Amino acid sequence: MHEIPYNAHINFDSGVIDDAQVTERRLSDMAAFYHDQEAVQRLLDDDPVLYRVYYIAQEAGSPSLWNTGVSVIEPGRVGDEYIMTKGHYHLNPEAPEVYLTLSGTGRLVLQTRQGEAKVLAMTPGAMNYIPGEWAHRTVNVGDEPLVFFAVWPSDAGYDYDTIAERGFARLVIAGDDGPQLIDNPAFIPES
Ligand code: PAN
Ligand code: ZN
């Protein structure tokens, strides 16, 4: 496969990568991912954009080809849950990923199929390493957009179904004193 060098420009504040592809996720795309379904219904009329991913993808197929992207997660809540990404496992468990937070404040929620769970802080400059076997979701716990750069192998693939069906073991919700980590009562373990 012939790779072509490229130069791209990221706006660190807005997260926009010039000339990149964009994926947009609205509330209607991920209503089932939030635990407060009454809150979802209240917000569905407006159907806000919850996050965007600007990305430059290589042709899938080789672990030596890397995709790059910037995710921009809007601030706000759906009920007591902060705005977050769907979250996914990589279909290829040998495909890791690196995140670098550019602006905002978030949490990176991680778990394995064996039931290990971890939550890492995301603040500007935080570099998070995600081993291939760990599902990952980002949660914006701040008042401004959470913007982070990511690089991952082009053969990673996305398993969204497991999370859609079983959820994450831990949820980040807005507590009286700020972000609070709780066990997800609806979580269905795999093992
Ligand atoms: C990221 C994510 C991005 C959006 O680029 O795809 O933050 O999250 P969801 O894909 O879970 O909706 C990444 O982890 N790529 O592999
Ligand atoms: Zn990923």
mmCIF file of C-alpha atoms and ligand atoms in Angstrom:
data_model
loop_
_atom_site.group_PDB
_atom_site.id
_atom_site.type_symbol
_atom_site.label_atom_id
_atom_site.label_comp_id
_atom_site.label_asym_id
_atom_site.label_seq_id
_atom_site.Cartn_x
_atom_site.Cartn_y
_atom_site.Cartn_z
ATOM 1 C CA MET A 1 0.000 0.000 0.000
ATOM 2 C CA HIS A 2 1.353 3.355 -1.023
ATOM 3 C CA GLU A 3 1.173 5.947 1.733
ATOM 4 C CA ILE A 4 1.167 9.649 1.014
ATOM 5 C CA PRO A 5 2.669 12.097 3.511
ATOM 6 C CA TYR A 6 0.227 14.750 4.604
ATOM 7 C CA ASN A 7 0.168 17.923 6.583
ATOM 8 C CA ALA A 8 -3.023 18.842 8.368
ATOM 9 C CA HIS A 9 -3.935 21.754 10.598
ATOM 10 C CA ILE A 10 -5.884 21.397 13.847
ATOM 11 C CA ASN A 11 -7.456 24.387 15.527
ATOM 12 C CA PHE A 12 -6.717 23.612 19.196
ATOM 13 C CA ASP A 13 -9.734 25.553 20.463
ATOM 14 C CA SER A 14 -12.464 24.444 18.080
ATOM 15 C CA GLY A 15 -10.922 21.050 17.244
ATOM 16 C CA VAL A 16 -11.620 21.515 13.545
ATOM 17 C CA ILE A 17 -9.151 19.798 11.199
ATOM 18 C CA ASP A 18 -9.178 21.620 7.855
ATOM 19 C CA ASP A 19 -10.383 19.467 4.939
ATOM 20 C CA ALA A 20 -11.013 16.404 7.150
ATOM 21 C CA GLN A 21 -14.058 14.148 7.083
ATOM 22 C CA VAL A 22 -16.626 14.737 9.823
ATOM 23 C CA THR A 23 -18.935 12.416 11.754
ATOM 24 C CA GLU A 24 -21.722 14.117 13.687
ATOM 25 C CA ARG A 25 -23.625 12.426 16.510
ATOM 26 C CA ARG A 26 -26.968 13.810 17.588
ATOM 27 C CA LEU A 27 -29.004 12.755 20.613
ATOM 28 C CA SER A 28 -31.299 10.706 18.325
ATOM 29 C CA ASP A 29 -28.260 8.673 17.180
ATOM 30 C CA MET A 30 -27.562 7.511 20.700
ATOM 31 C CA ALA A 31 -30.720 7.913 22.785
ATOM 32 C CA ALA A 32 -30.427 4.372 24.178
ATOM 33 C CA PHE A 33 -26.941 5.057 25.549
ATOM 34 C CA TYR A 34 -28.276 7.391 28.267
ATOM 35 C CA HIS A 35 -29.832 5.936 31.390
ATOM 36 C CA ASP A 36 -32.471 8.648 31.963
ATOM 37 C CA GLN A 37 -34.959 8.008 29.154
ATOM 38 C CA GLU A 38 -37.360 10.748 30.351
ATOM 39 C CA ALA A 39 -34.568 13.295 29.997
ATOM 40 C CA VAL A 40 -33.822 11.935 26.519
ATOM 41 C CA GLN A 41 -37.465 12.391 25.479
ATOM 42 C CA ARG A 42 -37.511 15.978 26.771
ATOM 43 C CA LEU A 43 -34.465 16.885 24.663
ATOM 44 C CA LEU A 44 -35.300 14.929 21.498
ATOM 45 C CA ASP A 45 -37.398 17.710 19.915
ATOM 46 C CA ASP A 46 -34.290 19.848 19.602
ATOM 47 C CA ASP A 47 -32.141 16.801 18.861
ATOM 48 C CA PRO A 48 -28.856 18.616 19.599
ATOM 49 C CA VAL A 49 -25.492 17.645 18.149
ATOM 50 C CA LEU A 50 -23.648 16.054 21.080
ATOM 51 C CA TYR A 51 -20.264 15.551 19.449
ATOM 52 C CA ARG A 52 -18.326 15.660 16.209
ATOM 53 C CA VAL A 53 -15.267 13.734 15.068
ATOM 54 C CA TYR A 54 -12.982 15.276 12.426
ATOM 55 C CA TYR A 55 -10.787 12.538 11.011
ATOM 56 C CA ILE A 56 -8.331 11.527 8.320
ATOM 57 C CA ALA A 57 -8.688 7.811 7.582
ATOM 58 C CA GLN A 58 -6.255 5.558 5.777
ATOM 59 C CA GLU A 59 -7.536 2.625 3.800
ATOM 60 C CA ALA A 60 -8.414 -0.066 6.385
ATOM 61 C CA GLY A 61 -6.410 -3.251 6.452
ATOM 62 C CA SER A 62 -2.905 -2.755 7.760
ATOM 63 C CA PRO A 63 -1.882 -2.088 11.372
ATOM 64 C CA SER A 64 0.953 0.098 10.097
ATOM 65 C CA LEU A 65 -1.501 2.633 8.688
ATOM 66 C CA TRP A 66 -2.823 5.065 11.246
ATOM 67 C CA ASN A 67 -5.970 7.130 11.317
ATOM 68 C CA THR A 68 -5.898 10.500 13.024
ATOM 69 C CA GLY A 69 -8.769 12.558 14.349
ATOM 70 C CA VAL A 70 -10.041 15.161 16.744
ATOM 71 C CA SER A 71 -13.208 14.678 18.784
ATOM 72 C CA VAL A 72 -15.209 17.635 20.056
ATOM 73 C CA ILE A 73 -17.687 16.744 22.807
ATOM 74 C CA GLU A 74 -20.207 19.453 23.676
ATOM 75 C CA PRO A 75 -20.708 20.476 27.311
ATOM 76 C CA GLY A 76 -24.039 19.720 28.977
ATOM 77 C CA ARG A 77 -26.102 16.910 30.420
ATOM 78 C CA VAL A 78 -28.838 14.449 29.607
ATOM 79 C CA GLY A 79 -30.537 14.153 32.990
ATOM 80 C CA ASP A 80 -27.719 13.726 35.485
ATOM 81 C CA GLU A 81 -25.394 12.156 32.915
ATOM 82 C CA TYR A 82 -22.836 14.340 31.174
ATOM 83 C CA ILE A 83 -22.655 14.455 27.391
ATOM 84 C CA MET A 84 -20.425 11.606 26.269
ATOM 85 C CA THR A 85 -19.451 9.460 23.303
ATOM 86 C CA LYS A 86 -21.102 6.120 22.518
ATOM 87 C CA GLY A 87 -17.913 4.297 23.416
ATOM 88 C CA HIS A 88 -16.644 1.158 21.732
ATOM 89 C CA TYR A 89 -14.276 -1.781 21.757
ATOM 90 C CA HIS A 90 -11.961 -2.058 18.806
ATOM 91 C CA LEU A 91 -12.933 -5.115 16.746
ATOM 92 C CA ASN A 92 -9.229 -5.874 16.532
ATOM 93 C CA PRO A 93 -8.099 -6.360 20.171
ATOM 94 C CA GLU A 94 -4.514 -5.714 19.099
ATOM 95 C CA ALA A 95 -5.280 -2.175 17.957
ATOM 96 C CA PRO A 96 -4.447 0.362 20.674
ATOM 97 C CA GLU A 97 -5.079 4.103 20.624
ATOM 98 C CA VAL A 98 -3.575 7.305 22.027
ATOM 99 C CA TYR A 99 -5.592 10.368 23.064
ATOM 100 C CA LEU A 100 -4.128 13.815 23.717
ATOM 101 C CA THR A 101 -6.449 16.356 25.311
ATOM 102 C CA LEU A 102 -6.215 19.784 23.698
ATOM 103 C CA SER A 103 -8.856 21.690 25.663
ATOM 104 C CA GLY A 104 -11.648 21.146 28.158
ATOM 105 C CA THR A 105 -12.099 18.736 31.044
ATOM 106 C CA GLY A 106 -13.225 15.157 30.754
ATOM 107 C CA ARG A 107 -13.070 11.599 31.936
ATOM 108 C CA LEU A 108 -11.949 8.613 29.903
ATOM 109 C CA VAL A 109 -13.989 5.585 30.980
ATOM 110 C CA LEU A 110 -12.331 2.251 30.201
ATOM 111 C CA GLN A 111 -13.180 -1.391 30.681
ATOM 112 C CA THR A 112 -12.239 -4.874 29.493
ATOM 113 C CA ARG A 113 -14.532 -7.732 28.583
ATOM 114 C CA GLN A 114 -13.196 -9.515 31.688
ATOM 115 C CA GLY A 115 -14.692 -6.824 33.930
ATOM 116 C CA GLU A 116 -11.715 -4.593 34.740
ATOM 117 C CA ALA A 117 -12.677 -0.907 34.798
ATOM 118 C CA LYS A 118 -10.700 2.343 34.986
ATOM 119 C CA VAL A 119 -11.408 6.054 34.718
ATOM 120 C CA LEU A 120 -8.649 8.479 33.684
ATOM 121 C CA ALA A 121 -8.618 12.281 33.855
ATOM 122 C CA MET A 122 -8.602 14.362 30.676
ATOM 123 C CA THR A 123 -7.259 17.909 30.976
ATOM 124 C CA PRO A 124 -5.214 19.877 28.432
ATOM 125 C CA GLY A 125 -1.930 18.028 27.928
ATOM 126 C CA ALA A 126 -3.188 14.673 29.261
ATOM 127 C CA MET A 127 -1.972 11.821 27.088
ATOM 128 C CA ASN A 128 -4.046 8.668 27.544
ATOM 129 C CA TYR A 129 -2.926 5.296 26.263
ATOM 130 C CA ILE A 130 -5.717 2.823 25.512
ATOM 131 C CA PRO A 131 -4.557 -0.791 25.097
ATOM 132 C CA GLY A 132 -6.317 -2.721 22.337
ATOM 133 C CA GLU A 133 -8.588 -4.764 24.585
ATOM 134 C CA TRP A 134 -10.091 -1.837 26.475
ATOM 135 C CA ALA A 135 -13.445 -0.286 25.550
ATOM 136 C CA HIS A 136 -13.279 3.507 25.737
ATOM 137 C CA ARG A 137 -15.788 6.318 26.190
ATOM 138 C CA THR A 138 -15.119 10.018 26.812
ATOM 139 C CA VAL A 139 -17.307 12.173 29.027
ATOM 140 C CA ASN A 140 -17.267 15.983 29.057
ATOM 141 C CA VAL A 141 -17.530 17.027 32.718
ATOM 142 C CA GLY A 142 -16.640 20.710 32.106
ATOM 143 C CA ASP A 143 -18.446 23.848 30.917
ATOM 144 C CA GLU A 144 -16.679 24.127 27.561
ATOM 145 C CA PRO A 145 -16.189 21.676 24.676
ATOM 146 C CA LEU A 146 -13.847 18.757 25.392
ATOM 147 C CA VAL A 147 -11.378 18.574 22.494
ATOM 148 C CA PHE A 148 -8.917 15.728 22.076
ATOM 149 C CA PHE A 149 -6.629 14.382 19.368
ATOM 150 C CA ALA A 150 -6.538 10.624 18.711
ATOM 151 C CA VAL A 151 -4.383 8.278 16.663
ATOM 152 C CA TRP A 152 -5.273 4.630 16.039
ATOM 153 C CA PRO A 153 -4.475 1.856 13.528
ATOM 154 C CA SER A 154 -6.644 1.802 10.427
ATOM 155 C CA ASP A 155 -7.489 -1.877 11.005
ATOM 156 C CA ALA A 156 -8.964 -1.217 14.497
ATOM 157 C CA GLY A 157 -12.664 -1.422 13.571
ATOM 158 C CA TYR A 158 -15.537 -0.479 15.884
ATOM 159 C CA ASP A 159 -17.652 -2.715 18.090
ATOM 160 C CA TYR A 160 -20.483 -0.420 19.236
ATOM 161 C CA ASP A 161 -23.002 -3.234 19.707
ATOM 162 C CA THR A 162 -21.506 -4.654 22.906
ATOM 163 C CA ILE A 163 -21.750 -1.260 24.604
ATOM 164 C CA ALA A 164 -25.234 -0.605 23.193
ATOM 165 C CA GLU A 165 -26.445 -3.944 24.580
ATOM 166 C CA ARG A 166 -24.539 -4.114 27.876
ATOM 167 C CA GLY A 167 -23.413 -0.575 28.725
ATOM 168 C CA PHE A 168 -20.323 0.458 30.662
ATOM 169 C CA ALA A 169 -19.779 -0.768 34.211
ATOM 170 C CA ARG A 170 -19.267 2.773 35.506
ATOM 171 C CA LEU A 171 -21.206 5.978 34.777
ATOM 172 C CA VAL A 172 -20.021 9.548 35.275
ATOM 173 C CA ILE A 173 -22.889 11.654 36.604
ATOM 174 C CA ALA A 174 -23.216 15.195 37.955
ATOM 175 C CA GLY A 175 -23.248 14.986 41.752
ATOM 176 C CA ASP A 176 -23.731 17.777 44.296
ATOM 177 C CA ASP A 177 -19.967 18.367 44.418
ATOM 178 C CA GLY A 178 -19.222 17.850 40.731
ATOM 179 C CA PRO A 179 -18.543 14.750 38.667
ATOM 180 C CA GLN A 180 -19.261 11.518 40.469
ATOM 181 C CA LEU A 181 -18.528 7.952 39.464
ATOM 182 C CA ILE A 182 -21.283 5.405 40.098
ATOM 183 C CA ASP A 183 -21.831 1.757 39.241
ATOM 184 C CA ASN A 184 -24.201 1.416 36.302
ATOM 185 C CA PRO A 185 -27.267 -0.464 37.615
ATOM 186 C CA ALA A 186 -28.138 -1.578 34.065
ATOM 187 C CA PHE A 187 -24.683 -2.951 33.226
ATOM 188 C CA ILE A 188 -24.663 -6.549 31.909
ATOM 189 C CA PRO A 189 -21.218 -8.158 32.358
ATOM 190 C CA GLU A 190 -19.901 -10.471 29.637
ATOM 191 C CA SER A 191 -18.385 -12.994 31.976
HETATM 192 C C1 PAN B 1 -12.301 8.077 18.621
HETATM 193 C C2 PAN B 1 -13.823 7.957 18.786
HETATM 194 C C3 PAN B 1 -14.544 9.310 18.932
HETATM 195 C C4 PAN B 1 -16.079 9.154 19.042
HETATM 196 O O1 PAN B 1 -11.957 8.695 17.417
HETATM 197 O O2 PAN B 1 -14.335 7.254 17.672
HETATM 198 O O3 PAN B 1 -14.090 9.969 20.075
HETATM 199 O O4 PAN B 1 -16.446 8.149 19.941
HETATM 200 P P1 PAN B 1 -17.351 6.911 19.485
HETATM 201 O O5 PAN B 1 -16.674 6.342 18.258
HETATM 202 O O6 PAN B 1 -17.336 5.968 20.626
HETATM 203 O O7 PAN B 1 -18.691 7.458 19.157
HETATM 204 C C5 PAN B 1 -11.773 6.638 18.714
HETATM 205 O O8 PAN B 1 -11.728 6.079 19.787
HETATM 206 N N1 PAN B 1 -11.440 6.003 17.570
HETATM 207 O O9 PAN B 1 -11.030 4.712 17.594
HETATM 208 ZN ZN ZN B 2 -11.261 3.889 19.520
#
